[in-house]
Amino acid sequence: MLPRRAVSIASSACSLSRCRACQRRIPFRFFATQTKFPTIPASSDDVALVSLFDRPSPTFRRSPLSTTGLFGHPSLTYPDALISLADATLVRAQLLTDRILRARESRDELLKVVKNLDRLSDMLCGVIDLSELIRNAHPDPMWVRAADHAYDTLCEFMNVLNTHVGLYEVLKAVMTDPSIMSTLSSEAYKTALIFWLDFEKSAIDLPSAQRK
């Protein structure tokens, strides 16, 4: 999950639901919640991406005067580091999406679908919210341009997820399986229901021609 330290200021502006920044762009958005899930060991995907996420590629030279990153995040010491953060988040989000889409191959993975959807939402919305704050509040136009790029990149991906038939079908498999639903806590059940209703609002269960 995206480290909270990177978005501690941005997240305070959206306590009821995540990704308020995307409401104007994405009508049916994911909600990240404070649902408590059992701790699950990091997957191989998570381990492989630690260095990519925590150490964005130093394509652009940092200022020698920059010692503290934006909001205390050590990587955000120059504008293009925000783009690197968004790119790394996009890679992680795609890998997690692929994992969710394969969940029906394993009952153990089906049991983790709601948690992983929540992780996916939080992962994307944390950086989207951070970018929204920077592009509206930072005085440096270079930071603003970098934030615009990060925001647009991740919102575009979020928009795809919000109408992703494959994700809906996996969630449907979970929601229609009493043996899985009985394992969810009341909070996890509410989280699953929020995702379900968001998909349903977009008429995702209809043929694509009718949805258009």
PDB file of N, CA and C in Angstrom, residues 82-177:
ATOM      1  N   LEU A  82       8.206  13.260  -8.895  1.00  0.00           N
ATOM      2  CA  LEU A  82       6.774  13.001  -8.776  1.00  0.00           C
ATOM      3  C   LEU A  82       6.272  12.183  -9.959  1.00  0.00           C
ATOM      4  N   ILE A  83       6.810  12.467 -11.142  1.00  0.00           N
ATOM      5  CA  ILE A  83       6.447  11.672 -12.315  1.00  0.00           C
ATOM      6  C   ILE A  83       6.956  10.239 -12.151  1.00  0.00           C
ATOM      7  N   SER A  84       8.176  10.095 -11.615  1.00  0.00           N
ATOM      8  CA  SER A  84       8.712   8.760 -11.363  1.00  0.00           C
ATOM      9  C   SER A  84       7.854   8.009 -10.353  1.00  0.00           C
ATOM     10  N   LEU A  85       7.379   8.717  -9.334  1.00  0.00           N
ATOM     11  CA  LEU A  85       6.500   8.108  -8.347  1.00  0.00           C
ATOM     12  C   LEU A  85       5.204   7.643  -8.995  1.00  0.00           C
ATOM     13  N   ALA A  86       4.635   8.487  -9.857  1.00  0.00           N
ATOM     14  CA  ALA A  86       3.405   8.106 -10.558  1.00  0.00           C
ATOM     15  C   ALA A  86       3.632   6.908 -11.468  1.00  0.00           C
ATOM     16  N   ASP A  87       4.760   6.901 -12.176  1.00  0.00           N
ATOM     17  CA  ASP A  87       5.062   5.785 -13.071  1.00  0.00           C
ATOM     18  C   ASP A  87       5.232   4.481 -12.286  1.00  0.00           C
ATOM     19  N   ALA A  88       5.933   4.555 -11.151  1.00  0.00           N
ATOM     20  CA  ALA A  88       6.118   3.366 -10.325  1.00  0.00           C
ATOM     21  C   ALA A  88       4.786   2.883  -9.758  1.00  0.00           C
ATOM     22  N   THR A  89       3.944   3.836  -9.371  1.00  0.00           N
ATOM     23  CA  THR A  89       2.620   3.485  -8.846  1.00  0.00           C
ATOM     24  C   THR A  89       1.771   2.824  -9.925  1.00  0.00           C
ATOM     25  N   LEU A  90       1.887   3.308 -11.143  1.00  0.00           N
ATOM     26  CA  LEU A  90       1.148   2.722 -12.253  1.00  0.00           C
ATOM     27  C   LEU A  90       1.581   1.274 -12.491  1.00  0.00           C
ATOM     28  N   VAL A  91       2.881   1.024 -12.408  1.00  0.00           N
ATOM     29  CA  VAL A  91       3.377  -0.344 -12.586  1.00  0.00           C
ATOM     30  C   VAL A  91       2.830  -1.248 -11.491  1.00  0.00           C
ATOM     31  N   ARG A  92       2.902  -0.783 -10.251  1.00  0.00           N
ATOM     32  CA  ARG A  92       2.399  -1.571  -9.124  1.00  0.00           C
ATOM     33  C   ARG A  92       0.895  -1.819  -9.274  1.00  0.00           C
ATOM     34  N   ALA A  93       0.171  -0.785  -9.691  1.00  0.00           N
ATOM     35  CA  ALA A  93      -1.275  -0.912  -9.835  1.00  0.00           C
ATOM     36  C   ALA A  93      -1.646  -1.906 -10.929  1.00  0.00           C
ATOM     37  N   GLN A  94      -0.895  -1.907 -12.024  1.00  0.00           N
ATOM     38  CA  GLN A  94      -1.173  -2.850 -13.107  1.00  0.00           C
ATOM     39  C   GLN A  94      -0.903  -4.280 -12.662  1.00  0.00           C
ATOM     40  N   LEU A  95       0.168  -4.480 -11.923  1.00  0.00           N
ATOM     41  CA  LEU A  95       0.481  -5.816 -11.418  1.00  0.00           C
ATOM     42  C   LEU A  95      -0.593  -6.303 -10.441  1.00  0.00           C
ATOM     43  N   LEU A  96      -1.062  -5.398  -9.585  1.00  0.00           N
ATOM     44  CA  LEU A  96      -2.110  -5.782  -8.641  1.00  0.00           C
ATOM     45  C   LEU A  96      -3.426  -6.044  -9.371  1.00  0.00           C
ATOM     46  N   THR A  97      -3.704  -5.253 -10.400  1.00  0.00           N
ATOM     47  CA  THR A  97      -4.903  -5.492 -11.213  1.00  0.00           C
ATOM     48  C   THR A  97      -4.841  -6.869 -11.861  1.00  0.00           C
ATOM     49  N   ASP A  98      -3.688  -7.202 -12.424  1.00  0.00           N
ATOM     50  CA  ASP A  98      -3.519  -8.519 -13.051  1.00  0.00           C
ATOM     51  C   ASP A  98      -3.711  -9.636 -12.030  1.00  0.00           C
ATOM     52  N   ARG A  99      -3.227  -9.411 -10.824  1.00  0.00           N
ATOM     53  CA  ARG A  99      -3.390 -10.419  -9.771  1.00  0.00           C
ATOM     54  C   ARG A  99      -4.873 -10.624  -9.441  1.00  0.00           C
ATOM     55  N   ILE A 100      -5.613  -9.536  -9.343  1.00  0.00           N
ATOM     56  CA  ILE A 100      -7.048  -9.637  -9.049  1.00  0.00           C
ATOM     57  C   ILE A 100      -7.770 -10.363 -10.179  1.00  0.00           C
ATOM     58  N   LEU A 101      -7.389 -10.057 -11.411  1.00  0.00           N
ATOM     59  CA  LEU A 101      -8.046 -10.687 -12.557  1.00  0.00           C
ATOM     60  C   LEU A 101      -7.801 -12.190 -12.607  1.00  0.00           C
ATOM     61  N   ARG A 102      -6.709 -12.658 -11.999  1.00  0.00           N
ATOM     62  CA  ARG A 102      -6.407 -14.089 -11.967  1.00  0.00           C
ATOM     63  C   ARG A 102      -6.960 -14.774 -10.719  1.00  0.00           C
ATOM     64  N   ALA A 103      -7.688 -14.037  -9.902  1.00  0.00           N
ATOM     65  CA  ALA A 103      -8.080 -14.549  -8.587  1.00  0.00           C
ATOM     66  C   ALA A 103      -8.937 -15.806  -8.654  1.00  0.00           C
ATOM     67  N   ARG A 104      -9.719 -15.972  -9.717  1.00  0.00           N
ATOM     68  CA  ARG A 104     -10.599 -17.137  -9.786  1.00  0.00           C
ATOM     69  C   ARG A 104      -9.837 -18.447 -10.007  1.00  0.00           C
ATOM     70  N   GLU A 105      -8.539 -18.335 -10.242  1.00  0.00           N
ATOM     71  CA  GLU A 105      -7.724 -19.539 -10.383  1.00  0.00           C
ATOM     72  C   GLU A 105      -7.399 -20.161  -9.029  1.00  0.00           C
ATOM     73  N   SER A 106      -7.631 -19.418  -7.952  1.00  0.00           N
ATOM     74  CA  SER A 106      -7.278 -19.891  -6.616  1.00  0.00           C
ATOM     75  C   SER A 106      -8.289 -19.379  -5.598  1.00  0.00           C
ATOM     76  N   ARG A 107      -8.806 -20.268  -4.795  1.00  0.00           N
ATOM     77  CA  ARG A 107      -9.740 -19.842  -3.760  1.00  0.00           C
ATOM     78  C   ARG A 107      -9.064 -18.893  -2.767  1.00  0.00           C
ATOM     79  N   ASP A 108      -7.800 -19.148  -2.475  1.00  0.00           N
ATOM     80  CA  ASP A 108      -7.071 -18.276  -1.561  1.00  0.00           C
ATOM     81  C   ASP A 108      -7.026 -16.846  -2.092  1.00  0.00           C
ATOM     82  N   GLU A 109      -6.846 -16.698  -3.410  1.00  0.00           N
ATOM     83  CA  GLU A 109      -6.823 -15.363  -4.001  1.00  0.00           C
ATOM     84  C   GLU A 109      -8.216 -14.732  -4.006  1.00  0.00           C
ATOM     85  N   LEU A 110      -9.252 -15.538  -4.201  1.00  0.00           N
ATOM     86  CA  LEU A 110     -10.610 -15.004  -4.139  1.00  0.00           C
ATOM     87  C   LEU A 110     -10.905 -14.424  -2.757  1.00  0.00           C
ATOM     88  N   LEU A 111     -10.374 -15.043  -1.744  1.00  0.00           N
ATOM     89  CA  LEU A 111     -10.575 -14.546  -0.379  1.00  0.00           C
ATOM     90  C   LEU A 111      -9.891 -13.191  -0.165  1.00  0.00           C
ATOM     91  N   LYS A 112      -8.922 -12.865  -1.017  1.00  0.00           N
ATOM     92  CA  LYS A 112      -8.166 -11.616  -0.877  1.00  0.00           C
ATOM     93  C   LYS A 112      -8.645 -10.523  -1.829  1.00  0.00           C
ATOM     94  N   VAL A 113      -9.671 -10.805  -2.640  1.00  0.00           N
ATOM     95  CA  VAL A 113     -10.088  -9.855  -3.683  1.00  0.00           C
ATOM     96  C   VAL A 113     -10.502  -8.516  -3.091  1.00  0.00           C
ATOM     97  N   VAL A 114     -11.334  -8.517  -2.066  1.00  0.00           N
ATOM     98  CA  VAL A 114     -11.809  -7.252  -1.499  1.00  0.00           C
ATOM     99  C   VAL A 114     -10.645  -6.454  -0.938  1.00  0.00           C
ATOM    100  N   LYS A 115      -9.756  -7.128  -0.221  1.00  0.00           N
ATOM    101  CA  LYS A 115      -8.573  -6.444   0.315  1.00  0.00           C
ATOM    102  C   LYS A 115      -7.722  -5.869  -0.804  1.00  0.00           C
ATOM    103  N   ASN A 116      -7.535  -6.633  -1.879  1.00  0.00           N
ATOM    104  CA  ASN A 116      -6.689  -6.163  -2.969  1.00  0.00           C
ATOM    105  C   ASN A 116      -7.338  -5.031  -3.762  1.00  0.00           C
ATOM    106  N   LEU A 117      -8.650  -5.051  -3.902  1.00  0.00           N
ATOM    107  CA  LEU A 117      -9.327  -3.912  -4.527  1.00  0.00           C
ATOM    108  C   LEU A 117      -9.143  -2.652  -3.683  1.00  0.00           C
ATOM    109  N   ASP A 118      -9.242  -2.817  -2.384  1.00  0.00           N
ATOM    110  CA  ASP A 118      -9.044  -1.680  -1.492  1.00  0.00           C
ATOM    111  C   ASP A 118      -7.616  -1.163  -1.581  1.00  0.00           C
ATOM    112  N   ARG A 119      -6.652  -2.079  -1.647  1.00  0.00           N
ATOM    113  CA  ARG A 119      -5.250  -1.688  -1.819  1.00  0.00           C
ATOM    114  C   ARG A 119      -5.051  -0.942  -3.137  1.00  0.00           C
ATOM    115  N   LEU A 120      -5.669  -1.440  -4.194  1.00  0.00           N
ATOM    116  CA  LEU A 120      -5.543  -0.826  -5.513  1.00  0.00           C
ATOM    117  C   LEU A 120      -6.079   0.602  -5.493  1.00  0.00           C
ATOM    118  N   SER A 121      -7.245   0.771  -4.879  1.00  0.00           N
ATOM    119  CA  SER A 121      -7.839   2.087  -4.772  1.00  0.00           C
ATOM    120  C   SER A 121      -6.943   3.034  -3.990  1.00  0.00           C
ATOM    121  N   ASP A 122      -6.468   2.578  -2.844  1.00  0.00           N
ATOM    122  CA  ASP A 122      -5.648   3.421  -1.985  1.00  0.00           C
ATOM    123  C   ASP A 122      -4.326   3.771  -2.654  1.00  0.00           C
ATOM    124  N   MET A 123      -3.734   2.797  -3.342  1.00  0.00           N
ATOM    125  CA  MET A 123      -2.467   2.990  -4.034  1.00  0.00           C
ATOM    126  C   MET A 123      -2.561   4.127  -5.054  1.00  0.00           C
ATOM    127  N   LEU A 124      -3.618   4.113  -5.855  1.00  0.00           N
ATOM    128  CA  LEU A 124      -3.784   5.120  -6.898  1.00  0.00           C
ATOM    129  C   LEU A 124      -4.235   6.463  -6.331  1.00  0.00           C
ATOM    130  N   CYS A 125      -5.221   6.412  -5.451  1.00  0.00           N
ATOM    131  CA  CYS A 125      -5.787   7.658  -4.953  1.00  0.00           C
ATOM    132  C   CYS A 125      -4.807   8.436  -4.090  1.00  0.00           C
ATOM    133  N   GLY A 126      -3.907   7.742  -3.405  1.00  0.00           N
ATOM    134  CA  GLY A 126      -2.930   8.458  -2.610  1.00  0.00           C
ATOM    135  C   GLY A 126      -2.081   9.391  -3.459  1.00  0.00           C
ATOM    136  N   VAL A 127      -1.592   8.898  -4.593  1.00  0.00           N
ATOM    137  CA  VAL A 127      -0.747   9.731  -5.459  1.00  0.00           C
ATOM    138  C   VAL A 127      -1.593  10.741  -6.240  1.00  0.00           C
ATOM    139  N   ILE A 128      -2.802  10.357  -6.607  1.00  0.00           N
ATOM    140  CA  ILE A 128      -3.696  11.303  -7.287  1.00  0.00           C
ATOM    141  C   ILE A 128      -4.019  12.482  -6.383  1.00  0.00           C
ATOM    142  N   ASP A 129      -4.353  12.204  -5.137  1.00  0.00           N
ATOM    143  CA  ASP A 129      -4.658  13.282  -4.192  1.00  0.00           C
ATOM    144  C   ASP A 129      -3.444  14.161  -3.943  1.00  0.00           C
ATOM    145  N   LEU A 130      -2.288  13.521  -3.800  1.00  0.00           N
ATOM    146  CA  LEU A 130      -1.045  14.269  -3.616  1.00  0.00           C
ATOM    147  C   LEU A 130      -0.795  15.195  -4.807  1.00  0.00           C
ATOM    148  N   SER A 131      -0.971  14.678  -6.013  1.00  0.00           N
ATOM    149  CA  SER A 131      -0.743  15.469  -7.222  1.00  0.00           C
ATOM    150  C   SER A 131      -1.737  16.612  -7.325  1.00  0.00           C
ATOM    151  N   GLU A 132      -2.977  16.360  -6.938  1.00  0.00           N
ATOM    152  CA  GLU A 132      -3.997  17.413  -6.970  1.00  0.00           C
ATOM    153  C   GLU A 132      -3.625  18.556  -6.040  1.00  0.00           C
ATOM    154  N   LEU A 133      -3.129  18.211  -4.859  1.00  0.00           N
ATOM    155  CA  LEU A 133      -2.709  19.246  -3.919  1.00  0.00           C
ATOM    156  C   LEU A 133      -1.546  20.053  -4.482  1.00  0.00           C
ATOM    157  N   ILE A 134      -0.539  19.369  -5.009  1.00  0.00           N
ATOM    158  CA  ILE A 134       0.646  20.059  -5.517  1.00  0.00           C
ATOM    159  C   ILE A 134       0.296  20.970  -6.685  1.00  0.00           C
ATOM    160  N   ARG A 135      -0.522  20.500  -7.602  1.00  0.00           N
ATOM    161  CA  ARG A 135      -0.797  21.310  -8.799  1.00  0.00           C
ATOM    162  C   ARG A 135      -1.673  22.513  -8.484  1.00  0.00           C
ATOM    163  N   ASN A 136      -2.348  22.490  -7.357  1.00  0.00           N
ATOM    164  CA  ASN A 136      -3.176  23.628  -6.967  1.00  0.00           C
ATOM    165  C   ASN A 136      -2.511  24.547  -5.951  1.00  0.00           C
ATOM    166  N   ALA A 137      -1.486  24.045  -5.254  1.00  0.00           N
ATOM    167  CA  ALA A 137      -0.937  24.835  -4.156  1.00  0.00           C
ATOM    168  C   ALA A 137       0.547  25.174  -4.292  1.00  0.00           C
ATOM    169  N   HIS A 138       1.286  24.436  -5.136  1.00  0.00           N
ATOM    170  CA  HIS A 138       2.731  24.683  -5.196  1.00  0.00           C
ATOM    171  C   HIS A 138       3.039  25.920  -6.035  1.00  0.00           C
ATOM    172  N   PRO A 139       3.934  26.790  -5.562  1.00  0.00           N
ATOM    173  CA  PRO A 139       4.236  28.029  -6.313  1.00  0.00           C
ATOM    174  C   PRO A 139       5.161  27.831  -7.507  1.00  0.00           C
ATOM    175  N   ASP A 140       5.840  26.686  -7.568  1.00  0.00           N
ATOM    176  CA  ASP A 140       6.811  26.445  -8.642  1.00  0.00           C
ATOM    177  C   ASP A 140       6.103  25.809  -9.838  1.00  0.00           C
ATOM    178  N   PRO A 141       6.118  26.472 -11.008  1.00  0.00           N
ATOM    179  CA  PRO A 141       5.434  25.911 -12.179  1.00  0.00           C
ATOM    180  C   PRO A 141       5.991  24.561 -12.634  1.00  0.00           C
ATOM    181  N   MET A 142       7.250  24.259 -12.332  1.00  0.00           N
ATOM    182  CA  MET A 142       7.804  22.956 -12.705  1.00  0.00           C
ATOM    183  C   MET A 142       7.145  21.848 -11.892  1.00  0.00           C
ATOM    184  N   TRP A 143       6.911  22.113 -10.622  1.00  0.00           N
ATOM    185  CA  TRP A 143       6.193  21.145  -9.795  1.00  0.00           C
ATOM    186  C   TRP A 143       4.746  20.999 -10.265  1.00  0.00           C
ATOM    187  N   VAL A 144       4.156  22.110 -10.652  1.00  0.00           N
ATOM    188  CA  VAL A 144       2.767  22.076 -11.128  1.00  0.00           C
ATOM    189  C   VAL A 144       2.651  21.229 -12.391  1.00  0.00           C
ATOM    190  N   ARG A 145       3.598  21.419 -13.329  1.00  0.00           N
ATOM    191  CA  ARG A 145       3.568  20.637 -14.567  1.00  0.00           C
ATOM    192  C   ARG A 145       3.764  19.146 -14.272  1.00  0.00           C
ATOM    193  N   ALA A 146       4.672  18.846 -13.371  1.00  0.00           N
ATOM    194  CA  ALA A 146       4.908  17.441 -13.015  1.00  0.00           C
ATOM    195  C   ALA A 146       3.662  16.848 -12.352  1.00  0.00           C
ATOM    196  N   ALA A 147       3.016  17.637 -11.508  1.00  0.00           N
ATOM    197  CA  ALA A 147       1.803  17.166 -10.833  1.00  0.00           C
ATOM    198  C   ALA A 147       0.664  16.963 -11.828  1.00  0.00           C
ATOM    199  N   ASP A 148       0.561  17.867 -12.804  1.00  0.00           N
ATOM    200  CA  ASP A 148      -0.465  17.695 -13.846  1.00  0.00           C
ATOM    201  C   ASP A 148      -0.268  16.379 -14.588  1.00  0.00           C
ATOM    202  N   HIS A 149       0.986  16.084 -14.918  1.00  0.00           N
ATOM    203  CA  HIS A 149       1.288  14.849 -15.651  1.00  0.00           C
ATOM    204  C   HIS A 149       0.952  13.623 -14.801  1.00  0.00           C
ATOM    205  N   ALA A 150       1.386  13.636 -13.546  1.00  0.00           N
ATOM    206  CA  ALA A 150       1.119  12.502 -12.659  1.00  0.00           C
ATOM    207  C   ALA A 150      -0.378  12.308 -12.467  1.00  0.00           C
ATOM    208  N   TYR A 151      -1.084  13.409 -12.266  1.00  0.00           N
ATOM    209  CA  TYR A 151      -2.532  13.360 -12.050  1.00  0.00           C
ATOM    210  C   TYR A 151      -3.252  12.779 -13.269  1.00  0.00           C
ATOM    211  N   ASP A 152      -2.922  13.290 -14.442  1.00  0.00           N
ATOM    212  CA  ASP A 152      -3.593  12.830 -15.661  1.00  0.00           C
ATOM    213  C   ASP A 152      -3.300  11.356 -15.939  1.00  0.00           C
ATOM    214  N   THR A 153      -2.052  10.946 -15.725  1.00  0.00           N
ATOM    215  CA  THR A 153      -1.670   9.557 -15.984  1.00  0.00           C
ATOM    216  C   THR A 153      -2.456   8.587 -15.113  1.00  0.00           C
ATOM    217  N   LEU A 154      -2.525   8.876 -13.814  1.00  0.00           N
ATOM    218  CA  LEU A 154      -3.174   7.951 -12.899  1.00  0.00           C
ATOM    219  C   LEU A 154      -4.697   8.027 -12.980  1.00  0.00           C
ATOM    220  N   CYS A 155      -5.235   9.207 -13.235  1.00  0.00           N
ATOM    221  CA  CYS A 155      -6.686   9.314 -13.390  1.00  0.00           C
ATOM    222  C   CYS A 155      -7.164   8.563 -14.633  1.00  0.00           C
ATOM    223  N   GLU A 156      -6.358   8.603 -15.684  1.00  0.00           N
ATOM    224  CA  GLU A 156      -6.713   7.864 -16.891  1.00  0.00           C
ATOM    225  C   GLU A 156      -6.782   6.364 -16.602  1.00  0.00           C
ATOM    226  N   PHE A 157      -5.814   5.865 -15.838  1.00  0.00           N
ATOM    227  CA  PHE A 157      -5.815   4.447 -15.486  1.00  0.00           C
ATOM    228  C   PHE A 157      -6.990   4.131 -14.551  1.00  0.00           C
ATOM    229  N   MET A 158      -7.254   5.015 -13.607  1.00  0.00           N
ATOM    230  CA  MET A 158      -8.380   4.819 -12.699  1.00  0.00           C
ATOM    231  C   MET A 158      -9.694   4.752 -13.465  1.00  0.00           C
ATOM    232  N   ASN A 159      -9.816   5.585 -14.483  1.00  0.00           N
ATOM    233  CA  ASN A 159     -11.030   5.606 -15.293  1.00  0.00           C
ATOM    234  C   ASN A 159     -11.242   4.269 -15.992  1.00  0.00           C
ATOM    235  N   VAL A 160     -10.157   3.642 -16.433  1.00  0.00           N
ATOM    236  CA  VAL A 160     -10.244   2.317 -17.048  1.00  0.00           C
ATOM    237  C   VAL A 160     -10.721   1.289 -16.018  1.00  0.00           C
ATOM    238  N   LEU A 161     -10.170   1.357 -14.825  1.00  0.00           N
ATOM    239  CA  LEU A 161     -10.536   0.391 -13.783  1.00  0.00           C
ATOM    240  C   LEU A 161     -11.998   0.501 -13.384  1.00  0.00           C
ATOM    241  N   ASN A 162     -12.512   1.717 -13.364  1.00  0.00           N
ATOM    242  CA  ASN A 162     -13.883   1.939 -12.913  1.00  0.00           C
ATOM    243  C   ASN A 162     -14.919   1.283 -13.820  1.00  0.00           C
ATOM    244  N   THR A 163     -14.537   0.961 -15.045  1.00  0.00           N
ATOM    245  CA  THR A 163     -15.461   0.295 -15.969  1.00  0.00           C
ATOM    246  C   THR A 163     -14.837  -0.995 -16.512  1.00  0.00           C
ATOM    247  N   HIS A 164     -14.007  -1.621 -15.697  1.00  0.00           N
ATOM    248  CA  HIS A 164     -13.302  -2.827 -16.120  1.00  0.00           C
ATOM    249  C   HIS A 164     -14.191  -4.047 -15.881  1.00  0.00           C
ATOM    250  N   VAL A 165     -14.648  -4.653 -16.961  1.00  0.00           N
ATOM    251  CA  VAL A 165     -15.573  -5.780 -16.866  1.00  0.00           C
ATOM    252  C   VAL A 165     -14.932  -6.947 -16.124  1.00  0.00           C
ATOM    253  N   GLY A 166     -13.645  -7.179 -16.367  1.00  0.00           N
ATOM    254  CA  GLY A 166     -12.973  -8.293 -15.714  1.00  0.00           C
ATOM    255  C   GLY A 166     -12.955  -8.147 -14.201  1.00  0.00           C
ATOM    256  N   LEU A 167     -12.663  -6.936 -13.708  1.00  0.00           N
ATOM    257  CA  LEU A 167     -12.675  -6.710 -12.261  1.00  0.00           C
ATOM    258  C   LEU A 167     -14.075  -6.903 -11.688  1.00  0.00           C
ATOM    259  N   TYR A 168     -15.059  -6.420 -12.421  1.00  0.00           N
ATOM    260  CA  TYR A 168     -16.450  -6.588 -11.974  1.00  0.00           C
ATOM    261  C   TYR A 168     -16.825  -8.070 -11.871  1.00  0.00           C
ATOM    262  N   GLU A 169     -16.401  -8.841 -12.844  1.00  0.00           N
ATOM    263  CA  GLU A 169     -16.757 -10.268 -12.839  1.00  0.00           C
ATOM    264  C   GLU A 169     -16.077 -11.010 -11.698  1.00  0.00           C
ATOM    265  N   VAL A 170     -14.842 -10.619 -11.374  1.00  0.00           N
ATOM    266  CA  VAL A 170     -14.169 -11.247 -10.236  1.00  0.00           C
ATOM    267  C   VAL A 170     -14.882 -10.873  -8.933  1.00  0.00           C
ATOM    268  N   LEU A 171     -15.226  -9.598  -8.793  1.00  0.00           N
ATOM    269  CA  LEU A 171     -15.952  -9.178  -7.596  1.00  0.00           C
ATOM    270  C   LEU A 171     -17.315  -9.866  -7.508  1.00  0.00           C
ATOM    271  N   LYS A 172     -17.953 -10.032  -8.643  1.00  0.00           N
ATOM    272  CA  LYS A 172     -19.250 -10.719  -8.673  1.00  0.00           C
ATOM    273  C   LYS A 172     -19.103 -12.163  -8.196  1.00  0.00           C
ATOM    274  N   ALA A 173     -18.012 -12.815  -8.603  1.00  0.00           N
ATOM    275  CA  ALA A 173     -17.775 -14.190  -8.162  1.00  0.00           C
ATOM    276  C   ALA A 173     -17.633 -14.256  -6.646  1.00  0.00           C
ATOM    277  N   VAL A 174     -17.025 -13.223  -6.073  1.00  0.00           N
ATOM    278  CA  VAL A 174     -16.880 -13.159  -4.616  1.00  0.00           C
ATOM    279  C   VAL A 174     -18.222 -12.893  -3.950  1.00  0.00           C
ATOM    280  N   MET A 175     -18.950 -11.897  -4.485  1.00  0.00           N
ATOM    281  CA  MET A 175     -20.208 -11.467  -3.863  1.00  0.00           C
ATOM    282  C   MET A 175     -21.306 -12.523  -3.949  1.00  0.00           C
ATOM    283  N   THR A 176     -21.200 -13.412  -4.907  1.00  0.00           N
ATOM    284  CA  THR A 176     -22.236 -14.436  -5.081  1.00  0.00           C
ATOM    285  C   THR A 176     -21.831 -15.787  -4.494  1.00  0.00           C
ATOM    286  N   ASP A 177     -20.718 -15.806  -3.776  1.00  0.00           N
ATOM    287  CA  ASP A 177     -20.260 -17.041  -3.147  1.00  0.00           C
ATOM    288  C   ASP A 177     -20.465 -16.920  -1.628  1.00  0.00           C
TER     289      ASP A 177
END
